[in-house]
Amino acid sequence: MRAKRSLGQNFLKNIGIARKMAALAGVGPGDTVVEVGPGKGMLTRVLLDQASRVIAVEKDDLLFEDLSRSIGHSETFRLEHRDILEADLSLLLPDGAKVVANLPYNIGTQFIIRLVDHAWRIAVVVVMLQREVAGRICARAGDSDYSALSVIVSAGFDASPGFMVGPNNFFPRPKVESQVVRLVPKISPIPAGEMELFKAVVSCAFHQRRKVLGNSLIHLPRIDRELLEGLALRASIDIRRRPQEVSPAQYHLFSKGYGAYLRDHSQGK
């Protein structure tokens, strides 16, 4: 079966990599594991050997049929035929589940951002991504790879880089290197009610990362220079700096203040 470039498919062919991913996630008896993009099932079979239950989500019609025949459905394995980017994660992810996956390159960023909203329900996330994406997820303020993705992921998870995976471990052989990352839910993630505005502020700040914050955040709705300077001061942000120089905590403080202003403004205060 040929991989589909349109779905970002590169099938893992080294079972040792699959075992290392399961070990990094601490998969064991009693665990429920959610896998996205099981492909031909190499990682799936390793997870089934170690976990009590595996839920795999596959979009590709032919791969879904192939896995249905080769592994089948049972009390320990459920195969979902759907697009993970359109799935209701609140229904799909059991509380306390572990997410372990070799993510298709073309959905990695979008899927991780979606997971942030559900971080409090997840035990751990161990996923393989394109190396550049993994670098952005794990970057810290001041790093060259620090981006909106770094900040948004930090709202729900503590991210740490795992091991590198070379192109020869896949079929077909990709043109880029991969890296495994480990995401551990924060004890106190940003509350769900604040997440949408937080993401909007961060995205606005990084929209043109070469601009200083005073010239980017001014484009937020209902904000003027005086309000911007006041919110930045309370968040200890120097608006003459660029977005990659500001910590996630500072962005959160800014978005909380901005949210309070919007609520008061909408109530006519």
mmCIF file of N, CA, C and O in Angstrom, residues 111-204:
data_model
loop_
_atom_site.group_PDB
_atom_site.id
_atom_site.type_symbol
_atom_site.label_atom_id
_atom_site.label_comp_id
_atom_site.label_asym_id
_atom_site.label_seq_id
_atom_site.Cartn_x
_atom_site.Cartn_y
_atom_site.Cartn_z
ATOM 1 N N PHE A 111 -3.079 19.586 15.482
ATOM 2 C CA PHE A 111 -3.531 18.628 16.490
ATOM 3 C C PHE A 111 -3.003 18.988 17.879
ATOM 4 O O PHE A 111 -3.747 18.952 18.868
ATOM 5 N N ILE A 112 -1.744 19.359 17.965
ATOM 6 C CA ILE A 112 -1.173 19.721 19.260
ATOM 7 C C ILE A 112 -1.882 20.933 19.845
ATOM 8 O O ILE A 112 -2.175 20.986 21.052
ATOM 9 N N ILE A 113 -2.183 21.929 19.011
ATOM 10 C CA ILE A 113 -2.903 23.110 19.490
ATOM 11 C C ILE A 113 -4.284 22.719 20.011
ATOM 12 O O ILE A 113 -4.739 23.226 21.047
ATOM 13 N N ARG A 114 -4.941 21.789 19.334
ATOM 14 C CA ARG A 114 -6.250 21.323 19.813
ATOM 15 C C ARG A 114 -6.125 20.610 21.156
ATOM 16 O O ARG A 114 -7.001 20.726 22.024
ATOM 17 N N LEU A 115 -5.042 19.874 21.348
ATOM 18 C CA LEU A 115 -4.855 19.140 22.598
ATOM 19 C C LEU A 115 -4.692 20.070 23.800
ATOM 20 O O LEU A 115 -5.018 19.686 24.924
ATOM 21 N N VAL A 116 -4.177 21.271 23.565
ATOM 22 C CA VAL A 116 -3.943 22.207 24.676
ATOM 23 C C VAL A 116 -5.229 22.438 25.465
ATOM 24 O O VAL A 116 -5.206 22.520 26.697
ATOM 25 N N ASP A 117 -6.350 22.523 24.772
ATOM 26 C CA ASP A 117 -7.632 22.756 25.445
ATOM 27 C C ASP A 117 -8.068 21.583 26.317
ATOM 28 O O ASP A 117 -8.973 21.721 27.139
ATOM 29 N N HIS A 118 -7.435 20.437 26.138
ATOM 30 C CA HIS A 118 -7.820 19.223 26.873
ATOM 31 C C HIS A 118 -6.680 18.705 27.755
ATOM 32 O O HIS A 118 -6.745 17.570 28.236
ATOM 33 N N ALA A 119 -5.686 19.536 27.984
ATOM 34 C CA ALA A 119 -4.490 19.096 28.709
ATOM 35 C C ALA A 119 -4.830 18.520 30.081
ATOM 36 O O ALA A 119 -4.235 17.525 30.518
ATOM 37 N N TRP A 120 -5.778 19.124 30.765
ATOM 38 C CA TRP A 120 -6.117 18.705 32.127
ATOM 39 C C TRP A 120 -6.685 17.287 32.191
ATOM 40 O O TRP A 120 -6.698 16.663 33.255
ATOM 41 N N ARG A 121 -7.124 16.749 31.038
ATOM 42 C CA ARG A 121 -7.727 15.414 31.015
ATOM 43 C C ARG A 121 -6.734 14.334 30.612
ATOM 44 O O ARG A 121 -7.056 13.149 30.650
ATOM 45 N N ILE A 122 -5.539 14.739 30.199
ATOM 46 C CA ILE A 122 -4.564 13.811 29.616
ATOM 47 C C ILE A 122 -3.452 13.509 30.610
ATOM 48 O O ILE A 122 -3.025 14.394 31.364
ATOM 49 N N ALA A 123 -2.962 12.284 30.609
ATOM 50 C CA ALA A 123 -1.865 11.910 31.502
ATOM 51 C C ALA A 123 -0.525 12.365 30.940
ATOM 52 O O ALA A 123 0.308 12.930 31.653
ATOM 53 N N VAL A 124 -0.291 12.100 29.652
ATOM 54 C CA VAL A 124 0.966 12.481 29.006
ATOM 55 C C VAL A 124 0.769 12.376 27.495
ATOM 56 O O VAL A 124 -0.084 11.616 27.019
ATOM 57 N N VAL A 125 1.542 13.151 26.763
ATOM 58 C CA VAL A 125 1.525 13.096 25.302
ATOM 59 C C VAL A 125 2.945 12.814 24.822
ATOM 60 O O VAL A 125 3.888 13.521 25.203
ATOM 61 N N VAL A 126 3.098 11.798 24.006
ATOM 62 C CA VAL A 126 4.387 11.504 23.364
ATOM 63 C C VAL A 126 4.112 11.348 21.878
ATOM 64 O O VAL A 126 3.429 10.405 21.464
ATOM 65 N N VAL A 127 4.613 12.280 21.089
ATOM 66 C CA VAL A 127 4.321 12.260 19.660
ATOM 67 C C VAL A 127 5.587 12.509 18.850
ATOM 68 O O VAL A 127 6.514 13.182 19.308
ATOM 69 N N MET A 128 5.595 11.967 17.642
ATOM 70 C CA MET A 128 6.687 12.211 16.706
ATOM 71 C C MET A 128 6.218 13.236 15.683
ATOM 72 O O MET A 128 5.129 13.120 15.129
ATOM 73 N N LEU A 129 7.081 14.234 15.462
ATOM 74 C CA LEU A 129 6.758 15.348 14.587
ATOM 75 C C LEU A 129 7.949 15.675 13.701
ATOM 76 O O LEU A 129 9.061 15.189 13.935
ATOM 77 N N GLN A 130 7.712 16.510 12.719
ATOM 78 C CA GLN A 130 8.821 17.052 11.958
ATOM 79 C C GLN A 130 9.751 17.802 12.914
ATOM 80 O O GLN A 130 9.300 18.486 13.828
ATOM 81 N N ARG A 131 11.037 17.668 12.714
ATOM 82 C CA ARG A 131 12.012 18.219 13.660
ATOM 83 C C ARG A 131 11.808 19.724 13.901
ATOM 84 O O ARG A 131 11.907 20.192 15.040
ATOM 85 N N GLU A 132 11.520 20.469 12.851
ATOM 86 C CA GLU A 132 11.341 21.913 13.002
ATOM 87 C C GLU A 132 10.141 22.245 13.887
ATOM 88 O O GLU A 132 10.190 23.180 14.686
ATOM 89 N N VAL A 133 9.064 21.479 13.750
ATOM 90 C CA VAL A 133 7.876 21.698 14.575
ATOM 91 C C VAL A 133 8.182 21.354 16.033
ATOM 92 O O VAL A 133 7.803 22.078 16.949
ATOM 93 N N ALA A 134 8.870 20.241 16.241
ATOM 94 C CA ALA A 134 9.256 19.849 17.599
ATOM 95 C C ALA A 134 10.105 20.933 18.253
ATOM 96 O O ALA A 134 9.941 21.243 19.442
ATOM 97 N N GLY A 135 11.011 21.534 17.481
ATOM 98 C CA GLY A 135 11.851 22.598 18.008
ATOM 99 C C GLY A 135 11.047 23.797 18.456
ATOM 100 O O GLY A 135 11.330 24.401 19.507
ATOM 101 N N ARG A 136 10.024 24.153 17.698
ATOM 102 C CA ARG A 136 9.185 25.298 18.077
ATOM 103 C C ARG A 136 8.358 24.991 19.314
ATOM 104 O O ARG A 136 8.150 25.848 20.165
ATOM 105 N N ILE A 137 7.880 23.767 19.415
ATOM 106 C CA ILE A 137 7.074 23.394 20.582
ATOM 107 C C ILE A 137 7.888 23.489 21.870
ATOM 108 O O ILE A 137 7.389 23.945 22.901
ATOM 109 N N CYS A 138 9.134 23.076 21.810
ATOM 110 C CA CYS A 138 9.967 22.997 23.010
ATOM 111 C C CYS A 138 10.775 24.266 23.287
ATOM 112 O O CYS A 138 11.452 24.352 24.319
ATOM 113 N N ALA A 139 10.718 25.251 22.398
ATOM 114 C CA ALA A 139 11.538 26.457 22.545
ATOM 115 C C ALA A 139 11.086 27.293 23.739
ATOM 116 O O ALA A 139 9.929 27.267 24.151
ATOM 117 N N ARG A 140 12.040 28.045 24.280
ATOM 118 C CA ARG A 140 11.785 28.961 25.389
ATOM 119 C C ARG A 140 11.989 30.399 24.920
ATOM 120 O O ARG A 140 12.618 30.650 23.899
ATOM 121 N N ALA A 141 11.458 31.349 25.691
ATOM 122 C CA ALA A 141 11.588 32.762 25.331
ATOM 123 C C ALA A 141 13.060 33.105 25.106
ATOM 124 O O ALA A 141 13.923 32.745 25.901
ATOM 125 N N GLY A 142 13.318 33.780 24.008
ATOM 126 C CA GLY A 142 14.683 34.155 23.658
ATOM 127 C C GLY A 142 15.346 33.208 22.684
ATOM 128 O O GLY A 142 16.329 33.573 22.033
ATOM 129 N N ASP A 143 14.820 31.974 22.570
ATOM 130 C CA ASP A 143 15.369 31.019 21.603
ATOM 131 C C ASP A 143 14.979 31.427 20.187
ATOM 132 O O ASP A 143 13.926 32.040 19.972
ATOM 133 N N SER A 144 15.791 31.050 19.231
ATOM 134 C CA SER A 144 15.498 31.396 17.842
ATOM 135 C C SER A 144 14.230 30.718 17.332
ATOM 136 O O SER A 144 13.553 31.240 16.442
ATOM 137 N N ASP A 145 13.880 29.555 17.893
ATOM 138 C CA ASP A 145 12.689 28.816 17.455
ATOM 139 C C ASP A 145 11.419 29.220 18.214
ATOM 140 O O ASP A 145 10.333 28.723 17.911
ATOM 141 N N TYR A 146 11.549 30.101 19.206
ATOM 142 C CA TYR A 146 10.408 30.504 20.028
ATOM 143 C C TYR A 146 9.362 31.177 19.155
ATOM 144 O O TYR A 146 9.655 32.089 18.392
ATOM 145 N N SER A 147 8.111 30.714 19.273
ATOM 146 C CA SER A 147 7.060 31.157 18.362
ATOM 147 C C SER A 147 5.712 31.147 19.069
ATOM 148 O O SER A 147 5.609 30.785 20.249
ATOM 149 N N ALA A 148 4.679 31.506 18.325
ATOM 150 C CA ALA A 148 3.330 31.443 18.878
ATOM 151 C C ALA A 148 3.000 30.022 19.325
ATOM 152 O O ALA A 148 2.345 29.810 20.347
ATOM 153 N N LEU A 149 3.464 29.027 18.560
ATOM 154 C CA LEU A 149 3.221 27.630 18.930
ATOM 155 C C LEU A 149 3.855 27.308 20.278
ATOM 156 O O LEU A 149 3.238 26.637 21.117
ATOM 157 N N SER A 150 5.057 27.778 20.526
ATOM 158 C CA SER A 150 5.741 27.557 21.807
ATOM 159 C C SER A 150 4.890 28.079 22.958
ATOM 160 O O SER A 150 4.713 27.412 23.989
ATOM 161 N N VAL A 151 4.372 29.297 22.793
ATOM 162 C CA VAL A 151 3.611 29.948 23.859
ATOM 163 C C VAL A 151 2.274 29.259 24.082
ATOM 164 O O VAL A 151 1.869 29.006 25.227
ATOM 165 N N ILE A 152 1.580 28.939 22.992
ATOM 166 C CA ILE A 152 0.261 28.316 23.121
ATOM 167 C C ILE A 152 0.365 26.933 23.762
ATOM 168 O O ILE A 152 -0.428 26.584 24.644
ATOM 169 N N VAL A 153 1.344 26.137 23.350
ATOM 170 C CA VAL A 153 1.520 24.810 23.955
ATOM 171 C C VAL A 153 1.825 24.939 25.441
ATOM 172 O O VAL A 153 1.331 24.158 26.269
ATOM 173 N N SER A 154 2.600 25.951 25.812
ATOM 174 C CA SER A 154 2.978 26.139 27.214
ATOM 175 C C SER A 154 1.787 26.496 28.093
ATOM 176 O O SER A 154 1.872 26.413 29.322
ATOM 177 N N ALA A 155 0.662 26.890 27.478
ATOM 178 C CA ALA A 155 -0.533 27.199 28.262
ATOM 179 C C ALA A 155 -1.095 25.965 28.945
ATOM 180 O O ALA A 155 -1.771 26.065 29.978
ATOM 181 N N GLY A 156 -0.829 24.796 28.371
ATOM 182 C CA GLY A 156 -1.374 23.572 28.945
ATOM 183 C C GLY A 156 -0.352 22.523 29.309
ATOM 184 O O GLY A 156 -0.616 21.648 30.140
ATOM 185 N N PHE A 157 0.842 22.610 28.702
ATOM 186 C CA PHE A 157 1.829 21.548 28.874
ATOM 187 C C PHE A 157 3.218 22.094 29.179
ATOM 188 O O PHE A 157 3.571 23.200 28.768
ATOM 189 N N ASP A 158 3.994 21.268 29.860
ATOM 190 C CA ASP A 158 5.445 21.453 29.928
ATOM 191 C C ASP A 158 6.029 20.536 28.857
ATOM 192 O O ASP A 158 5.828 19.314 28.889
ATOM 193 N N ALA A 159 6.712 21.131 27.892
ATOM 194 C CA ALA A 159 7.232 20.374 26.759
ATOM 195 C C ALA A 159 8.715 20.099 26.913
ATOM 196 O O ALA A 159 9.477 20.966 27.331
ATOM 197 N N SER A 160 9.119 18.893 26.558
ATOM 198 C CA SER A 160 10.543 18.553 26.584
ATOM 199 C C SER A 160 10.890 17.740 25.344
ATOM 200 O O SER A 160 10.101 16.897 24.897
ATOM 201 N N PRO A 161 12.066 17.997 24.763
ATOM 202 C CA PRO A 161 12.463 17.252 23.567
ATOM 203 C C PRO A 161 12.839 15.821 23.895
ATOM 204 O O PRO A 161 13.478 15.549 24.917
ATOM 205 N N GLY A 162 12.437 14.914 23.025
ATOM 206 C CA GLY A 162 12.837 13.522 23.166
ATOM 207 C C GLY A 162 13.945 13.205 22.183
ATOM 208 O O GLY A 162 14.803 14.041 21.910
ATOM 209 N N PHE A 163 13.910 12.036 21.617
ATOM 210 C CA PHE A 163 15.000 11.585 20.750
ATOM 211 C C PHE A 163 14.723 11.926 19.284
ATOM 212 O O PHE A 163 13.579 12.092 18.859
ATOM 213 N N MET A 164 15.796 12.017 18.517
ATOM 214 C CA MET A 164 15.715 12.273 17.085
ATOM 215 C C MET A 164 15.459 10.963 16.340
ATOM 216 O O MET A 164 15.886 9.893 16.779
ATOM 217 N N VAL A 165 14.780 11.068 15.206
ATOM 218 C CA VAL A 165 14.493 9.898 14.379
ATOM 219 C C VAL A 165 14.839 10.248 12.928
ATOM 220 O O VAL A 165 14.249 11.162 12.345
ATOM 221 N N GLY A 166 15.784 9.531 12.367
ATOM 222 C CA GLY A 166 16.247 9.808 11.013
ATOM 223 C C GLY A 166 15.298 9.314 9.935
ATOM 224 O O GLY A 166 14.455 8.443 10.186
ATOM 225 N N PRO A 167 15.434 9.831 8.720
ATOM 226 C CA PRO A 167 14.548 9.462 7.603
ATOM 227 C C PRO A 167 14.551 7.981 7.259
ATOM 228 O O PRO A 167 13.555 7.465 6.752
ATOM 229 N N ASN A 168 15.651 7.273 7.535
ATOM 230 C CA ASN A 168 15.742 5.863 7.154
ATOM 231 C C ASN A 168 14.823 4.956 7.968
ATOM 232 O O ASN A 168 14.702 3.762 7.659
ATOM 233 N N ASN A 169 14.189 5.500 8.994
ATOM 234 C CA ASN A 169 13.280 4.706 9.823
ATOM 235 C C ASN A 169 11.854 4.691 9.283
ATOM 236 O O ASN A 169 10.961 4.147 9.927
ATOM 237 N N PHE A 170 11.643 5.296 8.100
ATOM 238 C CA PHE A 170 10.301 5.417 7.535
ATOM 239 C C PHE A 170 10.258 4.922 6.095
ATOM 240 O O PHE A 170 11.266 4.890 5.397
ATOM 241 N N PHE A 171 9.037 4.571 5.697
ATOM 242 C CA PHE A 171 8.774 4.298 4.292
ATOM 243 C C PHE A 171 7.472 5.000 3.907
ATOM 244 O O PHE A 171 6.450 4.815 4.578
ATOM 245 N N PRO A 172 7.482 5.792 2.836
ATOM 246 C CA PRO A 172 8.657 6.218 2.083
ATOM 247 C C PRO A 172 9.572 7.107 2.929
ATOM 248 O O PRO A 172 9.149 7.661 3.937
ATOM 249 N N ARG A 173 10.793 7.231 2.499
ATOM 250 C CA ARG A 173 11.784 8.012 3.233
ATOM 251 C C ARG A 173 11.460 9.499 3.099
ATOM 252 O O ARG A 173 11.450 10.033 1.998
ATOM 253 N N PRO A 174 11.183 10.191 4.222
ATOM 254 C CA PRO A 174 10.894 11.630 4.134
ATOM 255 C C PRO A 174 12.161 12.432 3.856
ATOM 256 O O PRO A 174 13.276 11.940 4.035
ATOM 257 N N LYS A 175 11.958 13.672 3.456
ATOM 258 C CA LYS A 175 13.091 14.542 3.157
ATOM 259 C C LYS A 175 13.553 15.317 4.389
ATOM 260 O O LYS A 175 14.521 16.078 4.313
ATOM 261 N N VAL A 176 12.869 15.122 5.503
ATOM 262 C CA VAL A 176 13.194 15.850 6.727
ATOM 263 C C VAL A 176 13.427 14.869 7.870
ATOM 264 O O VAL A 176 13.027 13.703 7.796
ATOM 265 N N GLU A 177 14.052 15.349 8.923
ATOM 266 C CA GLU A 177 14.231 14.541 10.129
ATOM 267 C C GLU A 177 13.026 14.716 11.050
ATOM 268 O O GLU A 177 12.322 15.730 10.996
ATOM 269 N N SER A 178 12.825 13.738 11.887
ATOM 270 C CA SER A 178 11.723 13.772 12.849
ATOM 271 C C SER A 178 12.280 13.817 14.261
ATOM 272 O O SER A 178 13.447 13.496 14.501
ATOM 273 N N GLN A 179 11.417 14.207 15.186
ATOM 274 C CA GLN A 179 11.804 14.215 16.595
ATOM 275 C C GLN A 179 10.590 13.895 17.452
ATOM 276 O O GLN A 179 9.468 14.317 17.145
ATOM 277 N N VAL A 180 10.817 13.155 18.494
ATOM 278 C CA VAL A 180 9.776 12.835 19.462
ATOM 279 C C VAL A 180 9.788 13.903 20.550
ATOM 280 O O VAL A 180 10.853 14.335 21.006
ATOM 281 N N VAL A 181 8.608 14.357 20.948
ATOM 282 C CA VAL A 181 8.498 15.303 22.064
ATOM 283 C C VAL A 181 7.580 14.711 23.126
ATOM 284 O O VAL A 181 6.707 13.890 22.825
ATOM 285 N N ARG A 182 7.803 15.127 24.355
ATOM 286 C CA ARG A 182 6.985 14.671 25.481
ATOM 287 C C ARG A 182 6.313 15.880 26.117
ATOM 288 O O ARG A 182 6.987 16.856 26.477
ATOM 289 N N LEU A 183 4.999 15.828 26.249
ATOM 290 C CA LEU A 183 4.217 16.910 26.833
ATOM 291 C C LEU A 183 3.552 16.416 28.109
ATOM 292 O O LEU A 183 2.803 15.438 28.084
ATOM 293 N N VAL A 184 3.849 17.092 29.207
ATOM 294 C CA VAL A 184 3.262 16.738 30.501
ATOM 295 C C VAL A 184 2.300 17.848 30.908
ATOM 296 O O VAL A 184 2.691 19.027 30.936
ATOM 297 N N PRO A 185 1.046 17.537 31.198
ATOM 298 C CA PRO A 185 0.084 18.579 31.565
ATOM 299 C C PRO A 185 0.539 19.372 32.787
ATOM 300 O O PRO A 185 1.069 18.812 33.748
ATOM 301 N N LYS A 186 0.325 20.669 32.729
ATOM 302 C CA LYS A 186 0.674 21.523 33.851
ATOM 303 C C LYS A 186 -0.320 21.326 34.994
ATOM 304 O O LYS A 186 -1.489 21.013 34.772
ATOM 305 N N ILE A 187 0.172 21.516 36.205
ATOM 306 C CA ILE A 187 -0.706 21.403 37.367
ATOM 307 C C ILE A 187 -1.789 22.477 37.312
ATOM 308 O O ILE A 187 -2.945 22.245 37.662
ATOM 309 N N SER A 188 -1.410 23.663 36.853
ATOM 310 C CA SER A 188 -2.365 24.773 36.756
ATOM 311 C C SER A 188 -2.322 25.359 35.340
ATOM 312 O O SER A 188 -1.696 26.406 35.106
ATOM 313 N N PRO A 189 -2.969 24.704 34.387
ATOM 314 C CA PRO A 189 -2.994 25.243 33.021
ATOM 315 C C PRO A 189 -3.857 26.499 32.960
ATOM 316 O O PRO A 189 -4.633 26.784 33.886
ATOM 317 N N ILE A 190 -3.726 27.247 31.904
ATOM 318 C CA ILE A 190 -4.588 28.406 31.711
ATOM 319 C C ILE A 190 -6.039 27.920 31.620
ATOM 320 O O ILE A 190 -6.338 26.983 30.884
ATOM 321 N N PRO A 191 -6.959 28.512 32.386
ATOM 322 C CA PRO A 191 -8.357 28.051 32.380
ATOM 323 C C PRO A 191 -8.966 28.096 30.993
ATOM 324 O O PRO A 191 -8.640 28.961 30.172
ATOM 325 N N ALA A 192 -9.879 27.162 30.738
ATOM 326 C CA ALA A 192 -10.502 27.056 29.422
ATOM 327 C C ALA A 192 -11.183 28.350 29.009
ATOM 328 O O ALA A 192 -11.148 28.736 27.837
ATOM 329 N N GLY A 193 -11.777 29.049 29.969
ATOM 330 C CA GLY A 193 -12.482 30.291 29.662
ATOM 331 C C GLY A 193 -11.571 31.418 29.223
ATOM 332 O O GLY A 193 -12.035 32.407 28.642
ATOM 333 N N GLU A 194 -10.272 31.289 29.484
ATOM 334 C CA GLU A 194 -9.321 32.331 29.097
ATOM 335 C C GLU A 194 -8.514 31.949 27.854
ATOM 336 O O GLU A 194 -7.773 32.774 27.310
ATOM 337 N N MET A 195 -8.655 30.716 27.402
ATOM 338 C CA MET A 195 -7.767 30.200 26.374
ATOM 339 C C MET A 195 -7.949 30.876 25.019
ATOM 340 O O MET A 195 -6.971 31.188 24.322
ATOM 341 N N GLU A 196 -9.188 31.103 24.621
ATOM 342 C CA GLU A 196 -9.439 31.672 23.293
ATOM 343 C C GLU A 196 -8.795 33.051 23.155
ATOM 344 O O GLU A 196 -8.126 33.341 22.149
ATOM 345 N N LEU A 197 -8.980 33.902 24.158
ATOM 346 C CA LEU A 197 -8.396 35.240 24.093
ATOM 347 C C LEU A 197 -6.875 35.184 24.194
ATOM 348 O O LEU A 197 -6.164 35.949 23.528
ATOM 349 N N PHE A 198 -6.361 34.287 25.025
ATOM 350 C CA PHE A 198 -4.911 34.105 25.138
ATOM 351 C C PHE A 198 -4.311 33.757 23.775
ATOM 352 O O PHE A 198 -3.310 34.351 23.346
ATOM 353 N N LYS A 199 -4.930 32.815 23.074
ATOM 354 C CA LYS A 199 -4.441 32.427 21.748
ATOM 355 C C LYS A 199 -4.503 33.601 20.781
ATOM 356 O O LYS A 199 -3.609 33.790 19.956
ATOM 357 N N ALA A 200 -5.569 34.399 20.869
ATOM 358 C CA ALA A 200 -5.717 35.539 19.968
ATOM 359 C C ALA A 200 -4.620 36.573 20.207
ATOM 360 O O ALA A 200 -4.050 37.127 19.253
ATOM 361 N N VAL A 201 -4.304 36.837 21.470
ATOM 362 C CA VAL A 201 -3.248 37.800 21.804
ATOM 363 C C VAL A 201 -1.897 37.309 21.300
ATOM 364 O O VAL A 201 -1.131 38.053 20.679
ATOM 365 N N VAL A 202 -1.602 36.043 21.568
ATOM 366 C CA VAL A 202 -0.313 35.475 21.151
ATOM 367 C C VAL A 202 -0.184 35.465 19.633
ATOM 368 O O VAL A 202 0.860 35.819 19.076
ATOM 369 N N SER A 203 -1.239 35.068 18.951
ATOM 370 C CA SER A 203 -1.208 35.035 17.486
ATOM 371 C C SER A 203 -1.003 36.433 16.907
ATOM 372 O O SER A 203 -0.263 36.614 15.932
ATOM 373 N N CYS A 204 -1.639 37.427 17.512
ATOM 374 C CA CYS A 204 -1.470 38.814 17.068
ATOM 375 C C CYS A 204 -0.029 39.272 17.288
ATOM 376 O O CYS A 204 0.573 39.918 16.423
#
